[in-house]
PDB file of C-alpha atoms in Angstrom:
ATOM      1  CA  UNK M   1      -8.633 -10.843  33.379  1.00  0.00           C
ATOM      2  CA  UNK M   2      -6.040  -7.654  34.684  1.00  0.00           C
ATOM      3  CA  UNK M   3      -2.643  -8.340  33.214  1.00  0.00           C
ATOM      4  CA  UNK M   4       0.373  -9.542  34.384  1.00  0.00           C
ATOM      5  CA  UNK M   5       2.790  -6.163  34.654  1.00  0.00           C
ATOM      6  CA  UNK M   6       5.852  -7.717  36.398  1.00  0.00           C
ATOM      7  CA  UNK M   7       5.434 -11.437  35.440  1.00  0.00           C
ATOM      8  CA  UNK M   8       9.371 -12.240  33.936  1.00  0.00           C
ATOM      9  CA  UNK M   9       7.895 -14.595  30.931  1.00  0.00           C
ATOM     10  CA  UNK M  10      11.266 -15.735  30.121  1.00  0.00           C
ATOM     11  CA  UNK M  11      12.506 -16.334  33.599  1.00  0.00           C
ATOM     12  CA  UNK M  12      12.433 -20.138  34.259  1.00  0.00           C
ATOM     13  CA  UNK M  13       9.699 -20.272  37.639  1.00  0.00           C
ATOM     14  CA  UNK M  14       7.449 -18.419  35.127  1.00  0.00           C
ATOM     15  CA  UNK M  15       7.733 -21.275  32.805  1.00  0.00           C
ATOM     16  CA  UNK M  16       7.153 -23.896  34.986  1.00  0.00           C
ATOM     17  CA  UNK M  17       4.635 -22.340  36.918  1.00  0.00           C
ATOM     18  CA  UNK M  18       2.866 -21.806  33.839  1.00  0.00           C
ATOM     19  CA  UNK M  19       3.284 -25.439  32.587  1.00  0.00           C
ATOM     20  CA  UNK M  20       1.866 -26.610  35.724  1.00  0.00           C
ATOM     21  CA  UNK M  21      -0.921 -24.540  35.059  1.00  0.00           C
ATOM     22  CA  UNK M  22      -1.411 -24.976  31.815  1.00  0.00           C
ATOM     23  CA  UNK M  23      -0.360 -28.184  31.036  1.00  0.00           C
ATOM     24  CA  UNK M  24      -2.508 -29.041  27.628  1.00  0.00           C
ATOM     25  CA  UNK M  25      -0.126 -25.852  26.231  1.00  0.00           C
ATOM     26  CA  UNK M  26       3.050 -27.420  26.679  1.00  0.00           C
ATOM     27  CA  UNK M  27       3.509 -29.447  23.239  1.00  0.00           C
ATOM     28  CA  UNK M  28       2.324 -26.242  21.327  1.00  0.00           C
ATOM     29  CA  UNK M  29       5.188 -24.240  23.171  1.00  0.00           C
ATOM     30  CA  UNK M  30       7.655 -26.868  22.731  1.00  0.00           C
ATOM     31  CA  UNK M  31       7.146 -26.803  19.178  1.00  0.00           C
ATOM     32  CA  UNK M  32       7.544 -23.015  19.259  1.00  0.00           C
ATOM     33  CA  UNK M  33      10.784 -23.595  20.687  1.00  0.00           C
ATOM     34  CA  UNK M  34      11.953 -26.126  18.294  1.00  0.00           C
ATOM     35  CA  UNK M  35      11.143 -23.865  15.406  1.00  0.00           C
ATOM     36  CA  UNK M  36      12.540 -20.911  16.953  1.00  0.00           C
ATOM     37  CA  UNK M  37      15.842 -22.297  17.621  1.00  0.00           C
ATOM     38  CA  UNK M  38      15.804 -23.515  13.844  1.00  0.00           C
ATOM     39  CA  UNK M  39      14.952 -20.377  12.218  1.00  0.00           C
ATOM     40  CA  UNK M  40      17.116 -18.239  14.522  1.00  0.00           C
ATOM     41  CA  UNK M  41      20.232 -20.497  13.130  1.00  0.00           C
ATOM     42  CA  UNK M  42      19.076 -20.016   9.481  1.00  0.00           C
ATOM     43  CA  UNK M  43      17.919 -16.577   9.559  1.00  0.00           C
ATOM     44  CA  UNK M  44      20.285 -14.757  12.497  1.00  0.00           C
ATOM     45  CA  UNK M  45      18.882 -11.463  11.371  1.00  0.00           C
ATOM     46  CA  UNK M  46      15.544 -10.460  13.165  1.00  0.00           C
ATOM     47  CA  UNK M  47      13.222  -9.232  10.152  1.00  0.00           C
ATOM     48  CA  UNK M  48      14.597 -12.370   8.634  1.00  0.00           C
ATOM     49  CA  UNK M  49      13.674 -14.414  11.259  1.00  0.00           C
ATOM     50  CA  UNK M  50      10.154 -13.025  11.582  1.00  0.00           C
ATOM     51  CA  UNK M  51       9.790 -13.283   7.975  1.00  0.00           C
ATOM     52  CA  UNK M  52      10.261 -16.997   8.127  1.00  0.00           C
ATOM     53  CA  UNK M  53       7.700 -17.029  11.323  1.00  0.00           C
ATOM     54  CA  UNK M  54       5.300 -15.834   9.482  1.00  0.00           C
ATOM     55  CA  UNK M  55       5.726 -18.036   5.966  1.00  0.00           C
ATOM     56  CA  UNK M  56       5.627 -20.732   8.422  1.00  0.00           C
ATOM     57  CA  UNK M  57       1.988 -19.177  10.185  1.00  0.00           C
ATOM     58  CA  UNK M  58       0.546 -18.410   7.340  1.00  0.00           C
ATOM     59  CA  UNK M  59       0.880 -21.531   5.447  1.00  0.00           C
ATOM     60  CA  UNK M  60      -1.215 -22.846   8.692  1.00  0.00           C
ATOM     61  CA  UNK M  61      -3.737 -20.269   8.972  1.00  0.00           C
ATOM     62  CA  UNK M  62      -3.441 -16.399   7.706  1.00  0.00           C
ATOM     63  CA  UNK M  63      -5.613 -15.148  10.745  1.00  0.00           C
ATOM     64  CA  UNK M  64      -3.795 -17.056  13.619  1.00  0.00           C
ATOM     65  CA  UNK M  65      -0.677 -15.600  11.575  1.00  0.00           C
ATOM     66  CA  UNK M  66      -1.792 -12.227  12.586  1.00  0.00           C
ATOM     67  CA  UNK M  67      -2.722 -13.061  16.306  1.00  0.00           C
ATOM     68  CA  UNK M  68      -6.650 -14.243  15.762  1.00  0.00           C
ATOM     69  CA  UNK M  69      -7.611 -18.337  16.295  1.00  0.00           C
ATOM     70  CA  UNK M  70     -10.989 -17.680  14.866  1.00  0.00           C
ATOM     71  CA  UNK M  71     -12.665 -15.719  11.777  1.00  0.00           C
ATOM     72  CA  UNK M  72     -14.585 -14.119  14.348  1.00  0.00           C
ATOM     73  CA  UNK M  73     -11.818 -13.178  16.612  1.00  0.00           C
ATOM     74  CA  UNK M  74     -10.179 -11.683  13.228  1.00  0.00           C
ATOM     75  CA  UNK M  75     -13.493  -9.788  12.715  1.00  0.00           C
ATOM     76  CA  UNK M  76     -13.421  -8.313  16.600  1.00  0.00           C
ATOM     77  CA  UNK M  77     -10.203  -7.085  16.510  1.00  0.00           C
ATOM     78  CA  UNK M  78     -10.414  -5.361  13.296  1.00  0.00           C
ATOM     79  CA  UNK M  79     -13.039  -3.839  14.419  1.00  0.00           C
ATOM     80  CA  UNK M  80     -11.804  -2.469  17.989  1.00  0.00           C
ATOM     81  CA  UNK M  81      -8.939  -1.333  15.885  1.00  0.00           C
ATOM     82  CA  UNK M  82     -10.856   0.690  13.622  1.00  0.00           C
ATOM     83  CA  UNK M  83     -13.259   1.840  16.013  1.00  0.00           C
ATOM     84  CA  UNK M  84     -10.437   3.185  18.254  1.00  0.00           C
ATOM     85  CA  UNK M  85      -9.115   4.913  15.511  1.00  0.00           C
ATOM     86  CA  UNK M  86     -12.411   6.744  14.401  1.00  0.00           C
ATOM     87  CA  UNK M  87     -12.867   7.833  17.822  1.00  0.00           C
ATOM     88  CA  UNK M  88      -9.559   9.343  18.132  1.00  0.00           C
ATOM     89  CA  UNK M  89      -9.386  11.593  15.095  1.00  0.00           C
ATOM     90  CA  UNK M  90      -9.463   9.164  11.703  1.00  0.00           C
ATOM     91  CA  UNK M  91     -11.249  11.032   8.898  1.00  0.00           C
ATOM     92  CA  UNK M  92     -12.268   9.686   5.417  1.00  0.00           C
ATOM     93  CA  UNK M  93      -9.855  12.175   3.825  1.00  0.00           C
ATOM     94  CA  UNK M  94      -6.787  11.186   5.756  1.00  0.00           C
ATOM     95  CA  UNK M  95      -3.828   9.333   3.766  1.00  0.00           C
ATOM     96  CA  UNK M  96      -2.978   6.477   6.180  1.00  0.00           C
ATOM     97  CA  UNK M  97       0.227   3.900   6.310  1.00  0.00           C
ATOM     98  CA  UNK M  98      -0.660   0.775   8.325  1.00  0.00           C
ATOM     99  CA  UNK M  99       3.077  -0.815   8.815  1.00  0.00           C
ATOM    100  CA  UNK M 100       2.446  -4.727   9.187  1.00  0.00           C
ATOM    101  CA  UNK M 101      -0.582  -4.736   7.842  1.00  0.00           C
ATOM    102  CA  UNK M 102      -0.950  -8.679   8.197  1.00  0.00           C
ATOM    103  CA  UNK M 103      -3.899 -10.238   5.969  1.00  0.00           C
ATOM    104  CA  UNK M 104      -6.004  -6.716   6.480  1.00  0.00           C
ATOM    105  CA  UNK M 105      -7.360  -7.554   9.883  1.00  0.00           C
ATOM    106  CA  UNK M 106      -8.447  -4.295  10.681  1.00  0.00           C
ATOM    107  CA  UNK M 107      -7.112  -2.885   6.888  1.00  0.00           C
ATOM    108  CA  UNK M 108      -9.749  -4.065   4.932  1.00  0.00           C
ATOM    109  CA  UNK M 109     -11.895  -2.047   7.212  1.00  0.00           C
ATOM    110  CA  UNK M 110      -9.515   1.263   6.570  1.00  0.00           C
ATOM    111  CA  UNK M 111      -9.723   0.770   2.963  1.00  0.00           C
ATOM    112  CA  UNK M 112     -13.044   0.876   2.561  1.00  0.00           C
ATOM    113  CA  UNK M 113     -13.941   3.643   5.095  1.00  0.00           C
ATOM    114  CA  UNK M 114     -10.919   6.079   3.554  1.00  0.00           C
ATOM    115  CA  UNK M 115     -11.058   7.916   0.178  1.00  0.00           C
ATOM    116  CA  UNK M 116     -10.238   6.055  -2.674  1.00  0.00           C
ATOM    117  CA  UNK M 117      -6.202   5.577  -2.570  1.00  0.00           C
ATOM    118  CA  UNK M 118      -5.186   6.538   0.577  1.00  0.00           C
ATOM    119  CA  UNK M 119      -4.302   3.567   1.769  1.00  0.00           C
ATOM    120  CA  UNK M 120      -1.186   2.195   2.235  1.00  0.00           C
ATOM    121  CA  UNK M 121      -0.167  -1.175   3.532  1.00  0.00           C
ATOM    122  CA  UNK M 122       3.303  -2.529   3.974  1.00  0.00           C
ATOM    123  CA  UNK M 123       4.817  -5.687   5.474  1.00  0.00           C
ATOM    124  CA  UNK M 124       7.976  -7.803   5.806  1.00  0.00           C
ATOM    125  CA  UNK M 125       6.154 -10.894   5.236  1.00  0.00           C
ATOM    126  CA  UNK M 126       5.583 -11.487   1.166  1.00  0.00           C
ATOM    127  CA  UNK M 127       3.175 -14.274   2.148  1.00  0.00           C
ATOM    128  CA  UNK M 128       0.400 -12.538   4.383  1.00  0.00           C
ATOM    129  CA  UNK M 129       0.612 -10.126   1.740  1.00  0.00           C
ATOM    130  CA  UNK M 130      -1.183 -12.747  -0.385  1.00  0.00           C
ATOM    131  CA  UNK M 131      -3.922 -12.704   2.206  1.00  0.00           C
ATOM    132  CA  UNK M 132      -3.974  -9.827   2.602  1.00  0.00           C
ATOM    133  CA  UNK M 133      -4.966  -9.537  -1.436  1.00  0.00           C
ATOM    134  CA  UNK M 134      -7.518 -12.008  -1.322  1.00  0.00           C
ATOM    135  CA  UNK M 135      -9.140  -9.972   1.473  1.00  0.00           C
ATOM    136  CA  UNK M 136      -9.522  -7.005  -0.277  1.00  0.00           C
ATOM    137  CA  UNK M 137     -10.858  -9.225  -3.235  1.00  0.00           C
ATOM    138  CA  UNK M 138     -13.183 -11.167  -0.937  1.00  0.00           C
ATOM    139  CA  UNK M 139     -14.485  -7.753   0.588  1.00  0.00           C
ATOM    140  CA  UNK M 140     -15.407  -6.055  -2.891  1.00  0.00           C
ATOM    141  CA  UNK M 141     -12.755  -3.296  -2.148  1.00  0.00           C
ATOM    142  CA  UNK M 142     -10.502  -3.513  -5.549  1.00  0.00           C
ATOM    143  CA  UNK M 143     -12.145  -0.290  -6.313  1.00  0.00           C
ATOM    144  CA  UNK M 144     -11.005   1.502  -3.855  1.00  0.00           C
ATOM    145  CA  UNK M 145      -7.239   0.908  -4.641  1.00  0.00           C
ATOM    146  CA  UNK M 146      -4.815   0.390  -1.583  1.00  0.00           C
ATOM    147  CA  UNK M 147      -1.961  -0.135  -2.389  1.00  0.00           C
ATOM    148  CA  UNK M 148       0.289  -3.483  -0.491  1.00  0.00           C
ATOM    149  CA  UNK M 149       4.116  -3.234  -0.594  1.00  0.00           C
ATOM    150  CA  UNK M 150       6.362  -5.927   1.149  1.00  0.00           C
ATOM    151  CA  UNK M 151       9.175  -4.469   2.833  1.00  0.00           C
ATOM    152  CA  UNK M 152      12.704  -5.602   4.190  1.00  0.00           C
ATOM    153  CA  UNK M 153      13.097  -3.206   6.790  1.00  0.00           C
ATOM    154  CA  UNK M 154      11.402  -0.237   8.559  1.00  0.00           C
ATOM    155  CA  UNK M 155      13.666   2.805   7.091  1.00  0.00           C
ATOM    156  CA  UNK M 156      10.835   3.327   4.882  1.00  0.00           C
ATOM    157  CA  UNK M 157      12.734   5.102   2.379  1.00  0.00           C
ATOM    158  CA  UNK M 158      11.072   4.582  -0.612  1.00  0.00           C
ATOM    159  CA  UNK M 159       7.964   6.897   0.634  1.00  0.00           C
ATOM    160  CA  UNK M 160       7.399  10.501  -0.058  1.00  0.00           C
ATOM    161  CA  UNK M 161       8.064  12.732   2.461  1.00  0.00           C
ATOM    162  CA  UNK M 162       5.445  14.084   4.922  1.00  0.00           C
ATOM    163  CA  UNK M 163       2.438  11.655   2.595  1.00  0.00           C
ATOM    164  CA  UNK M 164       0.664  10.355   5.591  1.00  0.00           C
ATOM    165  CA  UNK M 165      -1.364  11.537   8.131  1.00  0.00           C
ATOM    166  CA  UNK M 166      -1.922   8.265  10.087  1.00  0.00           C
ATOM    167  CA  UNK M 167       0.744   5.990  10.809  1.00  0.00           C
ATOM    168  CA  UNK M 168      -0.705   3.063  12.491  1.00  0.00           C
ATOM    169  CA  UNK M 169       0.863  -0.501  13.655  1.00  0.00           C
ATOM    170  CA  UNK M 170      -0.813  -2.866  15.513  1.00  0.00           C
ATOM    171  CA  UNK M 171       0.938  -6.120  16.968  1.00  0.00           C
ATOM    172  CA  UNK M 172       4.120  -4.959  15.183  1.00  0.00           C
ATOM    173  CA  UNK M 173       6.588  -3.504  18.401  1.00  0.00           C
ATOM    174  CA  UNK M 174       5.245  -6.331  20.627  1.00  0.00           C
ATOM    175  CA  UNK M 175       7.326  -8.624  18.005  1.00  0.00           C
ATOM    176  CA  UNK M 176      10.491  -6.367  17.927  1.00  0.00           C
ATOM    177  CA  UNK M 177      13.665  -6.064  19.321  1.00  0.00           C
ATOM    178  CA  UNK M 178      14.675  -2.357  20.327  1.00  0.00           C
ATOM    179  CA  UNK M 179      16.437  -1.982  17.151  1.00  0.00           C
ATOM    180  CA  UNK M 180      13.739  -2.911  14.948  1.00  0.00           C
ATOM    181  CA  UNK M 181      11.850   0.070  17.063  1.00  0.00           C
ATOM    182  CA  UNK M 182      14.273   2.413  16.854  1.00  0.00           C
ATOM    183  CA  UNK M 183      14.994   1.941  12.963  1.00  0.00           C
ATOM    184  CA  UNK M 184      11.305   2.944  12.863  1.00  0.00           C
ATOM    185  CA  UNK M 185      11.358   5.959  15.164  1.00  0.00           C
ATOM    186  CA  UNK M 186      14.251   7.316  12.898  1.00  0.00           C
ATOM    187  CA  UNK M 187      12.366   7.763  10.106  1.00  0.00           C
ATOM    188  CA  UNK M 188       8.938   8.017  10.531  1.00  0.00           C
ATOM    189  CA  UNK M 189       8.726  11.607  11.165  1.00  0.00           C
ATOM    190  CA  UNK M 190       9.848  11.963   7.875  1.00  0.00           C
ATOM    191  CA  UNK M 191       6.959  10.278   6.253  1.00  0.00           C
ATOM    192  CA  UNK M 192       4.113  11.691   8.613  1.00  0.00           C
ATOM    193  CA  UNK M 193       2.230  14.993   7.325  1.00  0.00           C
ATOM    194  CA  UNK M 194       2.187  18.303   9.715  1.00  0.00           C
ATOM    195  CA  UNK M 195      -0.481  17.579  12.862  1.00  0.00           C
ATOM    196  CA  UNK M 196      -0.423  13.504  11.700  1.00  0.00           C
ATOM    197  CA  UNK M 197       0.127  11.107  14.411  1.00  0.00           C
ATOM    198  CA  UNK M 198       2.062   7.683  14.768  1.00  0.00           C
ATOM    199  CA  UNK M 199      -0.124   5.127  16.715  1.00  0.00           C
ATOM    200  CA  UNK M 200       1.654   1.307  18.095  1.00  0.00           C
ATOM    201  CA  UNK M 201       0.852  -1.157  20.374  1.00  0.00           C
ATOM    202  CA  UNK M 202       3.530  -2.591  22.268  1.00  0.00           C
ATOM    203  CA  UNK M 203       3.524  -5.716  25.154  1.00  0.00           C
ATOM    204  CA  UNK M 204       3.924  -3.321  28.285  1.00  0.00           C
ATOM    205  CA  UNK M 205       5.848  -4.670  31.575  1.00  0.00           C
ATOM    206  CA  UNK M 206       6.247  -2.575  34.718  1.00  0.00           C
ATOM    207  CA  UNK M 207       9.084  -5.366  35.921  1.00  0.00           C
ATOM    208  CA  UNK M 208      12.093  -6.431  33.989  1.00  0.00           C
ATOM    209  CA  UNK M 209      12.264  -6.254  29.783  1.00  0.00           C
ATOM    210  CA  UNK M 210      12.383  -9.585  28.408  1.00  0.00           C
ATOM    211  CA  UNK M 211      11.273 -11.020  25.283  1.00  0.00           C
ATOM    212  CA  UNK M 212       9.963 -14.822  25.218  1.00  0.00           C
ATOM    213  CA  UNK M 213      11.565 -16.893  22.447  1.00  0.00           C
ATOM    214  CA  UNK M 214      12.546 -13.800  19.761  1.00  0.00           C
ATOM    215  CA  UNK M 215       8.469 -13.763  19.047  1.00  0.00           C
ATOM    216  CA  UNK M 216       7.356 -11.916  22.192  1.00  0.00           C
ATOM    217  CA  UNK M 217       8.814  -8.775  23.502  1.00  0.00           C
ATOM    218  CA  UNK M 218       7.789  -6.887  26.675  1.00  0.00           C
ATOM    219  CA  UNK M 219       8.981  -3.239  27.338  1.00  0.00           C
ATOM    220  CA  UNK M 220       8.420  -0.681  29.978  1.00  0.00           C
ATOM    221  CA  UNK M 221       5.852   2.677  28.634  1.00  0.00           C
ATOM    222  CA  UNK M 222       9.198   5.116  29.327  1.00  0.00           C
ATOM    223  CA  UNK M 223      11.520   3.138  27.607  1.00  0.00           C
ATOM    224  CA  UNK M 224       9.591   3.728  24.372  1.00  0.00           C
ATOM    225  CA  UNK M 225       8.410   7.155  24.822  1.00  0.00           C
ATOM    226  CA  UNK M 226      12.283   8.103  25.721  1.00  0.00           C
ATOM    227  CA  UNK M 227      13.194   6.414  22.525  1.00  0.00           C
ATOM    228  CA  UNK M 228      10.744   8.210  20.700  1.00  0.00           C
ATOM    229  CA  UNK M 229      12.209  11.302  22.293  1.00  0.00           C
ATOM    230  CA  UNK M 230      15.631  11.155  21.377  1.00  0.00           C
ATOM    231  CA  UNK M 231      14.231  10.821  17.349  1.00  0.00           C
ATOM    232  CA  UNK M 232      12.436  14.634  17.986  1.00  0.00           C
ATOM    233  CA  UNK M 233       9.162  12.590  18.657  1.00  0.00           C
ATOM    234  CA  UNK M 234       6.822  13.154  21.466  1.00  0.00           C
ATOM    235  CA  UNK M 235       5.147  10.418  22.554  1.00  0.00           C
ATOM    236  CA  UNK M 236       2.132   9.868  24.974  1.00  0.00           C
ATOM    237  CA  UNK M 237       0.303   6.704  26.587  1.00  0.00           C
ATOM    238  CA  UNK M 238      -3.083   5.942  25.588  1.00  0.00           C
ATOM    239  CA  UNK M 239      -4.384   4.928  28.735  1.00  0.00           C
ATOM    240  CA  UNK M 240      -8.041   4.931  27.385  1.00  0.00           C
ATOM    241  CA  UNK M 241      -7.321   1.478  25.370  1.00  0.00           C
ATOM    242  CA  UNK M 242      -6.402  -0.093  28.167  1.00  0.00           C
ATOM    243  CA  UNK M 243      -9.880  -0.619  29.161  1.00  0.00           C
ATOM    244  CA  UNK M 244     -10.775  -2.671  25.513  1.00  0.00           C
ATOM    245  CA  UNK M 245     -10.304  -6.296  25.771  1.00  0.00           C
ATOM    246  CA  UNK M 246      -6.592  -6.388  24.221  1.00  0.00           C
ATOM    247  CA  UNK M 247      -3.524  -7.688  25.830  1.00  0.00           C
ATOM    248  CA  UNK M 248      -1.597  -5.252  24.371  1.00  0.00           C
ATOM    249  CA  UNK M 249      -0.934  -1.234  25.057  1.00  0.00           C
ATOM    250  CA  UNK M 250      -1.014   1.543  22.909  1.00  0.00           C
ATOM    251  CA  UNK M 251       1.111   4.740  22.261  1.00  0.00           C
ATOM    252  CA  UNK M 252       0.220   7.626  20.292  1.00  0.00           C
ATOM    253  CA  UNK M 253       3.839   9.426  18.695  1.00  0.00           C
ATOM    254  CA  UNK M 254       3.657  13.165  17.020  1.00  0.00           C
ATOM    255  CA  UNK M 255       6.149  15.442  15.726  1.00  0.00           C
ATOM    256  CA  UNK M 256       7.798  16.932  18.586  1.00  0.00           C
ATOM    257  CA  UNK M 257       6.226  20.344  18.654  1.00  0.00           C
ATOM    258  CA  UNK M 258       2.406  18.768  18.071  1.00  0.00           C
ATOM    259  CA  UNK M 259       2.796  16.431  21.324  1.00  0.00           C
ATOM    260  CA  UNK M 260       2.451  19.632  23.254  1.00  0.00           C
ATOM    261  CA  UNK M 261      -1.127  20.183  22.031  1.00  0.00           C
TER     262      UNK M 261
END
């Protein structure tokens, strides 16, 4: 089904519209409401906020924590993730950071394809990160040795300096307000290697920004790529991923001087 580009999600018609249409979804999103309006009161800061989203998720089900209602679903979109990624210039010998790296939906699939320790997961949520260690148990991949760090912010700061040739985060912006974004534009150049590249989804609108509850965030393509800009990052749409079955768009960010190749 083609995407709604200019829908306002947030606006009230949209909401009502929608409930009309979709009427056996209302209780679900009233209960999103509820929470969110109780978490945002405890946790006022955003990553803190999130954090508690996704205790909450994942004490429900890890893989609807990370976006997927079924094991299978979990399995496809690993999958198109790390297929994408092979096709657009992953090698085995690349050292790759995967920044919300959930329960390993597409990790686990990393991890075993890269060299031996050249993995590197992080994530602001403590709990998926307990998933995300029984799936590299239940895959047979402790050999292999990723490594899983939680993290309170996105300064990444506690990372070597120009380590990783991948930077990859998938279902991360889509959940994050400008700030959050930004925090991660200003210092991810410093952990990606010469010629490495920064890849992100984001929830892309062509109409007005707005985010739906503090969960869901829609921007517009230049607003990121501008932002990226201003951080000595050159940024360009991947316009090929837009025909895979994902809601979502995807950017691809470089050192300034190796967006021009």
């Amino acid at each position: 089904m083609p995407r709604n580009l200019t829908a306002n999600r947030a606006s009230l018609g949209h909401r009502l519209s929608y409930a009309v249409r979709n009427p056996g979804r209302v209780p679900r999103h009233l209960r999103r409401t509820a929470r969110d309006a109780w978490l945002r009161y405890r946790s006022p800061d955003h990553v803190a906020y999130y954090r508690s989203v996704m205790r909450s998720d994942t004490r429900r089900d890890a893989d609807a924590a990370v976006g997927s209602r079924s094991r299978e679903r979990w399995l496809a979109l690993g999958r198109m993730q790390f297929d994408y990624l092979l096709g657009h210039g992953l090698r085995p010998g690349h050292r790759m950071l995967e920044i919300g790296c959930g329960n390993l939906r597409a990790g686990w699939r990393f991890i075993d394809y890269l060299e031996p320790g050249h993995y590197h997961g992080v994530d602001i949520s403590p709990d998926i990160l307990f998933a995300a260690q029984e799936t590299v148990g239940t895959q047979g991949l402790q050999d292999r040795l990723p490594m899983l760090t939680p993290v309170r912010d996105l300064t990444l700061a506690f990372l070597p300096e120009g380590r990783f040739d991948v930077v990859h985060a998938h279902s991360v912006f889509s959940h994050s307000p400008l700030s959050v974004i930004e925090e991660c534009f200003a210092h991810v150049g410093r952990v990606l290697a010469p010629g490495g590249w920064f890849d992100f989804t984001f929830d892309r609108t062509e109409g007005e920004e707005h985010h739906v509850l503090r969960e869901d965030f829609y921007y517009r393509t230049e607003t990121l790529t501008d932002l990226a800009a201003e951080h000595g990052l050159a940024a360009r749409f991947m316009d090929d991923w837009e025909a895979l079955p994902h809601g979502q768009s995807k950017i691809r960010v470089t050192h300034g001087a190796d967006g021009e190749r």
